[in-house]
Tab-separated table of C-alpha atoms and ligand atoms in Angstrom:
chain	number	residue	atom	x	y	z
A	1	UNK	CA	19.119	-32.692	-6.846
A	2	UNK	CA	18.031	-29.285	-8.263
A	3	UNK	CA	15.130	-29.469	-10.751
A	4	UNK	CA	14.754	-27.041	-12.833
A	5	UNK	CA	10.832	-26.550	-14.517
A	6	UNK	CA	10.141	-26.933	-18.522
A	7	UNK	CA	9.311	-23.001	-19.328
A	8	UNK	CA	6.324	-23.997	-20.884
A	9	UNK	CA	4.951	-25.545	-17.267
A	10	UNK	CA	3.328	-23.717	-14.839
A	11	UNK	CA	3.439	-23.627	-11.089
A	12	UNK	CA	2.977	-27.366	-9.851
A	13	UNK	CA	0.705	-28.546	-7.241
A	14	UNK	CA	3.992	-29.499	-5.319
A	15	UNK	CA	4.883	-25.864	-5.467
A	16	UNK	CA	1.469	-24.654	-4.412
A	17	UNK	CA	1.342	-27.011	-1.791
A	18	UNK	CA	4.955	-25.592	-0.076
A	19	UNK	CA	3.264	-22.192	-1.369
A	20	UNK	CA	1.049	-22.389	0.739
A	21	UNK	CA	2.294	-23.258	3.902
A	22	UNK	CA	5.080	-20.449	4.000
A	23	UNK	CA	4.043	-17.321	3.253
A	24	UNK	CA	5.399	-14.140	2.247
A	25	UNK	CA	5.228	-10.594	3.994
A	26	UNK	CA	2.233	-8.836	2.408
A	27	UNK	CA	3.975	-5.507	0.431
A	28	UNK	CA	1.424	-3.174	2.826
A	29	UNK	CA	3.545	-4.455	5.598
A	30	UNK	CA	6.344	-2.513	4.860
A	31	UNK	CA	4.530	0.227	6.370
A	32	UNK	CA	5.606	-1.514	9.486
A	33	UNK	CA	9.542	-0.776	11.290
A	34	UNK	CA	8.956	-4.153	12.942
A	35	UNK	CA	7.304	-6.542	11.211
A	36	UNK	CA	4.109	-8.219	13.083
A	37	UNK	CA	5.002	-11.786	13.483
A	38	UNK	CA	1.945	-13.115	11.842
A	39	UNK	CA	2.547	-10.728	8.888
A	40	UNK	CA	6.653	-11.810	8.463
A	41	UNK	CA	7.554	-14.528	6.234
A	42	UNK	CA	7.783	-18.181	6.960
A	43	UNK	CA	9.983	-21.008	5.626
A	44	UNK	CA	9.611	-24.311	7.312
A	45	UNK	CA	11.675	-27.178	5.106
A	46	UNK	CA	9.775	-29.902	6.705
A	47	UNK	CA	7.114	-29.977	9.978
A	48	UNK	CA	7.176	-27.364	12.813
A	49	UNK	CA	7.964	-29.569	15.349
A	50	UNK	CA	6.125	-29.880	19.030
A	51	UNK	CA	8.413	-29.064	21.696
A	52	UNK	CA	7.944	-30.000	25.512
A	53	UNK	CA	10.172	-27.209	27.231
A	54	UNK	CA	10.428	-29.381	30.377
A	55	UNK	CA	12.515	-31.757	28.886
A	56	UNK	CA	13.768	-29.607	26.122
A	57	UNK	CA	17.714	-29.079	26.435
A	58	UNK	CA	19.987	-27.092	24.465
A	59	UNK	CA	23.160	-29.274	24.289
A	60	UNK	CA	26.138	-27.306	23.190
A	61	UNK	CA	29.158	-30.240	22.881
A	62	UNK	CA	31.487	-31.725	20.105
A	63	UNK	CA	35.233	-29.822	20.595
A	64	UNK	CA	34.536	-27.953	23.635
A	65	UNK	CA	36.013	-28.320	26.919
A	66	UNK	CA	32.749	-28.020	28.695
A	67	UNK	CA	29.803	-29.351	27.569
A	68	UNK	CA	26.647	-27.996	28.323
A	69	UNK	CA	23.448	-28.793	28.752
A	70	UNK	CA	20.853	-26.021	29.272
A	71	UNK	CA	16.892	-25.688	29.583
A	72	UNK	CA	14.752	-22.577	28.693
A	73	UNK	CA	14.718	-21.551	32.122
A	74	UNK	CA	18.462	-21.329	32.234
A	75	UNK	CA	18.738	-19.344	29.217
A	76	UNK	CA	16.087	-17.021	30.201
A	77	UNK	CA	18.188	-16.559	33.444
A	78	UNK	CA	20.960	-15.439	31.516
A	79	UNK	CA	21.500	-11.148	30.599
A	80	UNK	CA	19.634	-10.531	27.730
A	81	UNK	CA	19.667	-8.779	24.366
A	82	UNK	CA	17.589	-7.794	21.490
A	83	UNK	CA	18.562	-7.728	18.030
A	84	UNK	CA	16.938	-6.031	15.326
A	85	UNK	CA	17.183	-7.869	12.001
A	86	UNK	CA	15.709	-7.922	8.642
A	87	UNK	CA	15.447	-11.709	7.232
A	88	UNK	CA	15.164	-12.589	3.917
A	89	UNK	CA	15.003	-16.048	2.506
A	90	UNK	CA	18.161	-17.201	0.029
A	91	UNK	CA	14.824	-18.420	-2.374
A	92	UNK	CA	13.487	-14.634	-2.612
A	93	UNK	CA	12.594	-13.980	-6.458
A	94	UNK	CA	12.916	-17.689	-7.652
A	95	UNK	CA	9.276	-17.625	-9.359
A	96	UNK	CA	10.993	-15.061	-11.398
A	97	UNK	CA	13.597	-16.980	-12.945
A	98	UNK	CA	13.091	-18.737	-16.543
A	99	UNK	CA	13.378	-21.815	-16.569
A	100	UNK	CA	11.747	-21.211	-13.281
A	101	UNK	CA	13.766	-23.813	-10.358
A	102	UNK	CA	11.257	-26.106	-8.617
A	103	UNK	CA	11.145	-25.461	-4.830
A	104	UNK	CA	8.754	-22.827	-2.872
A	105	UNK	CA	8.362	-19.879	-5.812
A	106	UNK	CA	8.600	-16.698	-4.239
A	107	UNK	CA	8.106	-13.519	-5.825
A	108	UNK	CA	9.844	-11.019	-4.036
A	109	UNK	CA	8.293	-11.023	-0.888
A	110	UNK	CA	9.987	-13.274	1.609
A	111	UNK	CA	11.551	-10.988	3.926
A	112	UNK	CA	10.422	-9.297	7.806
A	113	UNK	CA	11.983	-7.835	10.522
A	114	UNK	CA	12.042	-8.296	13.991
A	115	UNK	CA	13.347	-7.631	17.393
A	116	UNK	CA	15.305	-10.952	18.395
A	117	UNK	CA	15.824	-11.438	22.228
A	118	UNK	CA	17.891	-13.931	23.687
A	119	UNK	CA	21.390	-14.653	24.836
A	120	UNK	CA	24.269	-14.086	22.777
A	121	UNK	CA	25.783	-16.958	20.973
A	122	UNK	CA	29.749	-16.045	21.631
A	123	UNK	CA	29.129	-15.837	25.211
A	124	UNK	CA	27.749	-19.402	25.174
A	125	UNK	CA	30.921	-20.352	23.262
A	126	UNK	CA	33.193	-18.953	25.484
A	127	UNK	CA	31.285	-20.544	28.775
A	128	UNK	CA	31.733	-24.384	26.690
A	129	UNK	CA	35.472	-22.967	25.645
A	130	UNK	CA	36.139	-24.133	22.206
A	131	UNK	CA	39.004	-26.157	21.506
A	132	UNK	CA	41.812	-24.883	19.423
A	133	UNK	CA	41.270	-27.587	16.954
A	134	UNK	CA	37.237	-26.241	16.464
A	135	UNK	CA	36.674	-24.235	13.141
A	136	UNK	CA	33.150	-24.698	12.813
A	137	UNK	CA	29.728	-24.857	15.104
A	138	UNK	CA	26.902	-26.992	13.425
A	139	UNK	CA	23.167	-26.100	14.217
A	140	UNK	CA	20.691	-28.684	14.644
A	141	UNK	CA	17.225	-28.110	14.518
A	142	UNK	CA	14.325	-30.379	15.632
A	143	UNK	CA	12.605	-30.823	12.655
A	144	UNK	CA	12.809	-34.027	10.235
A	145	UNK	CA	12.769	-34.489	6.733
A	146	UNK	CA	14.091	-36.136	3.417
A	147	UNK	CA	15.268	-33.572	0.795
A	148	UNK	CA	17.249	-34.539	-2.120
A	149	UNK	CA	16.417	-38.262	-1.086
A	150	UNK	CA	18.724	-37.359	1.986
A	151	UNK	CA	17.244	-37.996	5.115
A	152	UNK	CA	17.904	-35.867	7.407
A	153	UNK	CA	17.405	-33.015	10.522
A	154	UNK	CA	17.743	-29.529	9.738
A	155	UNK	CA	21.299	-28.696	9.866
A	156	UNK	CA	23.771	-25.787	9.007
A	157	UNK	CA	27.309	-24.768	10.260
A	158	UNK	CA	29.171	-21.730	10.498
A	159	UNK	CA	32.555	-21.166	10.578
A	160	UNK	CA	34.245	-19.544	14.082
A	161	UNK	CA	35.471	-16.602	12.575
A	162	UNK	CA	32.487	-15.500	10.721
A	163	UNK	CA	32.331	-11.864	12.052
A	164	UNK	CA	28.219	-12.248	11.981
A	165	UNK	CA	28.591	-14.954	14.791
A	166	UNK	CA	30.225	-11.839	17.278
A	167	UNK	CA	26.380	-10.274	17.167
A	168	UNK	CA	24.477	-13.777	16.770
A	169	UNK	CA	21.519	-14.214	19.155
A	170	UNK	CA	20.185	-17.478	20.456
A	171	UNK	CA	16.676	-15.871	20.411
A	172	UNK	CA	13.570	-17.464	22.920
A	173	UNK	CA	11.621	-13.811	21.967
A	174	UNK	CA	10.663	-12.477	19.170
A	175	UNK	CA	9.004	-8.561	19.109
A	176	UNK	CA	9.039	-8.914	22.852
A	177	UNK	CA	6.426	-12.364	22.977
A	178	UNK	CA	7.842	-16.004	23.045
A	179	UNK	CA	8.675	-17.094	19.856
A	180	UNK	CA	5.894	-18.636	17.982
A	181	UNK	CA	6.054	-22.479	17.022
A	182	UNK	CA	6.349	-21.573	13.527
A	183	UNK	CA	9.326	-19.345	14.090
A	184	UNK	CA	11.694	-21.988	16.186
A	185	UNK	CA	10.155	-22.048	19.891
A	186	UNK	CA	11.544	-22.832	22.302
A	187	UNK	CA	15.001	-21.320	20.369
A	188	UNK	CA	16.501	-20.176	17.433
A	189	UNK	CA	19.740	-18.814	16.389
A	190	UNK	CA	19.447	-15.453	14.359
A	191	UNK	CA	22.966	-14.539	12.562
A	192	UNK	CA	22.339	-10.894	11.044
A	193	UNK	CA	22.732	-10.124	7.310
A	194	UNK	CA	22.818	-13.550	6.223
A	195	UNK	CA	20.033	-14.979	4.228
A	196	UNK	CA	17.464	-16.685	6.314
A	197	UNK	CA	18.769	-20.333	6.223
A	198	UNK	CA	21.670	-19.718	8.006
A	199	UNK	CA	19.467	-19.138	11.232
A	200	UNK	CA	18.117	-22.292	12.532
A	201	UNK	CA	14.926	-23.022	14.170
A	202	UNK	CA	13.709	-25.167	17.185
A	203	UNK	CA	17.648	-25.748	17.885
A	204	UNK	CA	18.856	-28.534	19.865
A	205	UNK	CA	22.364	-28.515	19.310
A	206	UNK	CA	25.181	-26.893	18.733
A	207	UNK	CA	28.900	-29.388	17.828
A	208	UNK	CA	32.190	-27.783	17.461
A	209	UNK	CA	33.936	-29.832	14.569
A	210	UNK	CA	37.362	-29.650	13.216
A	211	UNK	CA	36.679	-29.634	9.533
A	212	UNK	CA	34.363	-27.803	6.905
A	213	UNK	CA	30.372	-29.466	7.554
A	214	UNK	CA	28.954	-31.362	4.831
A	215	UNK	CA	25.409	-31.980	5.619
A	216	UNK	CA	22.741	-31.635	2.535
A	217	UNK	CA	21.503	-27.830	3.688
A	218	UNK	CA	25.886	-26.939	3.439
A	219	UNK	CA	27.110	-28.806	0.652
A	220	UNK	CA	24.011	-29.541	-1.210
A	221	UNK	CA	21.532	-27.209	-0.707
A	222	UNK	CA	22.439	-23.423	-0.762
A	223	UNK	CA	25.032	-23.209	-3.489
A	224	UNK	CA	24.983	-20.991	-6.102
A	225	UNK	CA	25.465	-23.586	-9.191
A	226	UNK	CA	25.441	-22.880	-13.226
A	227	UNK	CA	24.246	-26.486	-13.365
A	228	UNK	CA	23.317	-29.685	-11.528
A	229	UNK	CA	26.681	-30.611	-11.879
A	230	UNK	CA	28.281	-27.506	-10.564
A	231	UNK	CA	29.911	-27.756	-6.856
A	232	UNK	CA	29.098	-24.209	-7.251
A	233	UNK	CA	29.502	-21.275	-4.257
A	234	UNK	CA	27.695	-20.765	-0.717
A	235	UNK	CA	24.885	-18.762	-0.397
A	236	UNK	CA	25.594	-16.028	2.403
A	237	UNK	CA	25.099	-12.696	2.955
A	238	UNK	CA	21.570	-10.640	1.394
A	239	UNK	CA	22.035	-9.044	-1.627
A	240	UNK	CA	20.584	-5.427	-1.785
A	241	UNK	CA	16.640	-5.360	-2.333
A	242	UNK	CA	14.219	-2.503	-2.054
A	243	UNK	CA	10.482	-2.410	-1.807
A	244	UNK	CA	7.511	-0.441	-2.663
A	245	UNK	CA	4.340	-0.107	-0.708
A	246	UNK	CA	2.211	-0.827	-4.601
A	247	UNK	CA	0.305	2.235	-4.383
A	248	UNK	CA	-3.441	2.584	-4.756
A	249	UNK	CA	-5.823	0.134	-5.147
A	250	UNK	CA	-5.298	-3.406	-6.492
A	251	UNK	CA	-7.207	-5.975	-8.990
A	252	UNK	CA	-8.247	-8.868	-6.730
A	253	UNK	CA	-6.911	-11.375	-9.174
A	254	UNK	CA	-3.930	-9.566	-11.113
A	255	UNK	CA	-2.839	-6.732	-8.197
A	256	UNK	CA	-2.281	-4.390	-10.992
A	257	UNK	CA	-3.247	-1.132	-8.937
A	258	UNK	CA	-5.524	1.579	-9.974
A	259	UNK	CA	-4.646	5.285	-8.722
A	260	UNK	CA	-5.908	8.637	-9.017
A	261	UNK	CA	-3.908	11.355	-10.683
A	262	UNK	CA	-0.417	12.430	-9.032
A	263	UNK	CA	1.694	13.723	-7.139
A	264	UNK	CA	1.711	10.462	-4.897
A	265	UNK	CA	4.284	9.541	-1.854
A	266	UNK	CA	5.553	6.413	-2.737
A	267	UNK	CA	7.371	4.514	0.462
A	268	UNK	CA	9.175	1.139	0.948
A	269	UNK	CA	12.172	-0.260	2.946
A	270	UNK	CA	15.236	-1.427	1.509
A	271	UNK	CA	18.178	-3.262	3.180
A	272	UNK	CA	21.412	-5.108	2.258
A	273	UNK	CA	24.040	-7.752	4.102
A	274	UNK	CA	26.629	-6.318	2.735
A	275	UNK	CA	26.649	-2.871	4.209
A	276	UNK	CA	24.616	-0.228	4.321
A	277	UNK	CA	21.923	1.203	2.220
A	278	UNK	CA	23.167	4.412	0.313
A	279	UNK	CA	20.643	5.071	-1.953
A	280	UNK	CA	17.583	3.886	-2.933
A	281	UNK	CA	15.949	5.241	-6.830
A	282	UNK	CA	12.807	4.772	-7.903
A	283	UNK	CA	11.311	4.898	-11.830
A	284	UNK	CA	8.008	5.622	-12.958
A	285	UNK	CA	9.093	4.111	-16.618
A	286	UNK	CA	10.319	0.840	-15.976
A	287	UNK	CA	13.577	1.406	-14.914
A	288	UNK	CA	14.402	4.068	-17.827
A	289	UNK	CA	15.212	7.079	-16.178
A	290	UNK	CA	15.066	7.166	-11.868
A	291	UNK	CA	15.424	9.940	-9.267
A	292	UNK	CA	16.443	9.890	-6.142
A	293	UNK	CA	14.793	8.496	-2.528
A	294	UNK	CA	14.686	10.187	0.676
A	295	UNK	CA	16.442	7.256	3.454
A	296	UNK	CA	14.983	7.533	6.663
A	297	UNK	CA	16.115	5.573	9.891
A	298	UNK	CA	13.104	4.807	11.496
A	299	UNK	CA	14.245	1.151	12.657
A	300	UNK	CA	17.631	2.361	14.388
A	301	UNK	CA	19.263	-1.312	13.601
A	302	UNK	CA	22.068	-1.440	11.244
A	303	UNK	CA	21.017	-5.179	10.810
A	304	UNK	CA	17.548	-3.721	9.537
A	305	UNK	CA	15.983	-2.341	6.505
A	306	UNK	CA	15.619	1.215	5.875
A	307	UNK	CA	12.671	3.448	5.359
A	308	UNK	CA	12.287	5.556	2.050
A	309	UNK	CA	9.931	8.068	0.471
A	310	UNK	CA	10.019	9.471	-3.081
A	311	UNK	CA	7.141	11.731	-4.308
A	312	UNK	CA	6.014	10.439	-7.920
A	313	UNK	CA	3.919	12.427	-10.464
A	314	UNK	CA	3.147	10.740	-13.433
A	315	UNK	CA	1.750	13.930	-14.891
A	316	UNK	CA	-0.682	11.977	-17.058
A	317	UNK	CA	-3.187	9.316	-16.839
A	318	UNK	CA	-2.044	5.790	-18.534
A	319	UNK	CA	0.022	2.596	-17.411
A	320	UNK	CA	2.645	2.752	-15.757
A	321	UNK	CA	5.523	0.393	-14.329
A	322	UNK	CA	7.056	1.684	-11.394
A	323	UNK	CA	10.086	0.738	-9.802
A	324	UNK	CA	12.767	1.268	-7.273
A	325	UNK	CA	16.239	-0.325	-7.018
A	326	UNK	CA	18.561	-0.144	-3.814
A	327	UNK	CA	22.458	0.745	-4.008
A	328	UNK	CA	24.570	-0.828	-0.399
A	329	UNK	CA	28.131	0.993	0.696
A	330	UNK	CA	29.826	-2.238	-0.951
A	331	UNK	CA	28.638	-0.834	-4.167
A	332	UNK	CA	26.212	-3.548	-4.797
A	333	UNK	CA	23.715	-2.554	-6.759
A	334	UNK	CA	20.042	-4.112	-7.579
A	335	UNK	CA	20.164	-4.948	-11.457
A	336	UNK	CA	17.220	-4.853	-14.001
A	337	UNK	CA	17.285	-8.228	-14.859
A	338	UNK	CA	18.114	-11.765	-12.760
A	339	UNK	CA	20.884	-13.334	-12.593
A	340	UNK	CA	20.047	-16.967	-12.876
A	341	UNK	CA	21.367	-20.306	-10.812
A	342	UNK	CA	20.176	-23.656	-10.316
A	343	UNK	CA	18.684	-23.066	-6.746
A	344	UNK	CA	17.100	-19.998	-7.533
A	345	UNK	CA	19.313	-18.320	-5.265
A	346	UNK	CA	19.179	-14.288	-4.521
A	347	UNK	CA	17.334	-13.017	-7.489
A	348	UNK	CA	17.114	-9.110	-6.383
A	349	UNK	CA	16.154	-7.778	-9.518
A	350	UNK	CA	14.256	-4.764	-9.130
A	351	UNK	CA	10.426	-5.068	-7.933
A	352	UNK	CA	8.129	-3.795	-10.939
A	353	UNK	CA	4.593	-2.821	-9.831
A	354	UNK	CA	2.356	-2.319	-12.715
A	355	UNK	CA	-0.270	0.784	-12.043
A	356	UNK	CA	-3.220	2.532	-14.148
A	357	UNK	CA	-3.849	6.168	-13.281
A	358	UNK	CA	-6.887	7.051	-13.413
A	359	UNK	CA	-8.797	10.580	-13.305
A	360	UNK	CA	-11.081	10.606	-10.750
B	401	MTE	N1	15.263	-25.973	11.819
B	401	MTE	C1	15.011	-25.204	10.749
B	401	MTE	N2	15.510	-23.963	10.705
B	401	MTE	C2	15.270	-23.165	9.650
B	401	MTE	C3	14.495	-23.622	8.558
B	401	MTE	C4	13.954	-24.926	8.629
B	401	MTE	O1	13.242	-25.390	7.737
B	401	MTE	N3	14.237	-25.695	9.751
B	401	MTE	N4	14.308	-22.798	7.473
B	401	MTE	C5	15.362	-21.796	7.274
B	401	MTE	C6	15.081	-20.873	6.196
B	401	MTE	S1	15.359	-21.431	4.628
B	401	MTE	C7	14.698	-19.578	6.437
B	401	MTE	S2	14.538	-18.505	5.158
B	401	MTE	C8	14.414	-19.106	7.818
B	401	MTE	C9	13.001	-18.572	7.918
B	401	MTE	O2	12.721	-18.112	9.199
B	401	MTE	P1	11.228	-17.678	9.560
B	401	MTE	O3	10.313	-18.785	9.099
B	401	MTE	O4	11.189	-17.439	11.017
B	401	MTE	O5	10.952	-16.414	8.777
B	401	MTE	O6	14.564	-20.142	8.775
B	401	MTE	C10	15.640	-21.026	8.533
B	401	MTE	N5	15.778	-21.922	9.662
B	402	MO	MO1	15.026	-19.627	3.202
């Protein structure tokens, strides 16, 4: 299903067109600890779908021994709590790859955070009492769509014992304001430190089933793969990634950034699924010699990114590429170059940010 583009092609109007209608985090918004909704990324696989809340229902059924059947008022009744999370799309860094896979090309930027409130997903579990037979919950989102020549709605299961699903949120808020339409209203499920695709949006059911899910977004979609014909590996948990603010001023067309002469504070956030950040680096040569970040915890989430500062003096005018790379406690660590797949999966190669200093 995969297709993969002829490296002498450019960016199709196909890719333009899903380009355009999910949108990455703008780099200056990493200024931000929570990300403004209108400013954090977007992914919608098909149409955002119009919901009427008063005859919306969230139907949790399939292996339980209590269905249920609850509207947003119900769920709003419920205690509360808020969730911090950075999100990053699976498809971060795809435009990067060569031979580039065709599907929306990120760059780098497809990440945000926010504070999810809602009720949490175990304790909705426990009130529909899974049966012992149950080793999976499948998502089901409103939306409709064909992908892969599949039709389908948007769909994705995980397993029981994930340990994510003990903190997962079934989120109606999102930065303290109902969730916008274009980020699941009336409900979404947010699992932290998975990739983005894992939480699904406008949600209107949730099936306990007794055996491994196989819908297209499971066992099609989301598999790391060497080749079309690779059954290949699930996509799970973010890789590390760290960001830089691109400091100075940038070329409308190009962004290469202009800057005066140093020293300069560089900042940027960096965050992992896989534990926490350690250390972030940053290089002023293109990843030839680094130094050290300062980690800050101005988020207080350990499902969020962290905030970093490095002072940089480039001690002469001239080009530059400047870099940073982040390092998580399961000693994953960001590397120079991608590592390519079929899907364009998880490409967290370091960010390079081309600058020109500039006296005066
Ligand atoms: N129902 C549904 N849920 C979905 C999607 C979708 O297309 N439909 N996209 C997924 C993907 S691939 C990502 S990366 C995140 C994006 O969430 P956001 O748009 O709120 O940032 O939502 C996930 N949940
Ligand atoms: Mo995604």
């Amino acid at each position: 299903m995969e297709q993969v583009a002829d490296p002498a092609v450019g960016i199709s109007l196909d890719e333009l067109q899903l380009a355009v209608r999910n949108h990455s985090m703008p780099l200056e918004a990493l200024r931000h600890p929570l990300t403004p909704p209108w400013l954090h990324y977007l992914l919608i696989h098909y149409d955002i779908p119009t919901v009427d809340t008063t005859s919306w229902r969230l139907e949790i059924g399939g292996l339980v021994e209590r269905p249920l059947s609850l509207s947003l008022e119900d769920l709003r009744a419920r205690p509360a709590v808020d969730l911090t999370v950075t999100m990053e799309c699976a498809g971060n860094g795809r435009a990067r790859l060569d031979p580039r896979p065709v599907s929306m090309p990120w760059l780098g930027e497809a990440v945000g955070t926010a504070r999810w409130t809602g009720v949490p997903l175990r304790e909705l579990l426990d009130d529909a009492g899974a049966l012992p037979e149950a080793i999976e919950a499948v998502f089901t989102g409103l939306d409709r769509g064909v992908e892969g020549g599949v039709a389908q709605q948007y769909e994705r299961s995980q397993r029981l014992d994930e340990p994510a699903l003990e903190h997962a949120v079934l989120a109606y808020a999102m930065n303290g304001a109902p969730l916008l339409p274009q980020h699941g209203f009336p409900l979404r499920l947010v699992v932290p430190g998975w990739y983005g695709m894992t939480s699904v949006k406008w949600l209107e059911r949730i099936t306990l089933v007794d055996r491994p899910f196989d819908g297209y977004q499971q066992a099609t979609g989301y598999r790391f793969k060497r080749d079309e014909d690779d059954p290949g590996v699930p996509v799970t948990r973010m890789l590390p990634r760290a960001l830089l603010v691109p400091p100075g001023v940038p070329d409308f067309h190009t962004r290469e950034r202009t800057l005066g002469p140093g020293p300069h504070l560089l900042e940027g956030r960096a965050w992992s699924g896989h534990g926490e950040i350690e250390r972030v680096e940053v290089s002023g040569d293109d990843g030839k010699n680094w130094f050290g970040a300062e980690l800050e915890d101005d988020v207080g989430s350990r499902w969020a990114w962290r905030r970093w500062t490095a002072e940089w003096d480039p001690m002469a005018c001239g080009r530059f590429v400047v870099c940073c790379r982040a390092t998580d406690s399961a000693g994953n660590v960001q590397p120079l170059e991608p590592v390519w797949n079929v899907g364009g999966y998880a490409n967290n190669a370091v960010q390079r940010v081309v600058v020109t200093v500039a006296a005066g």
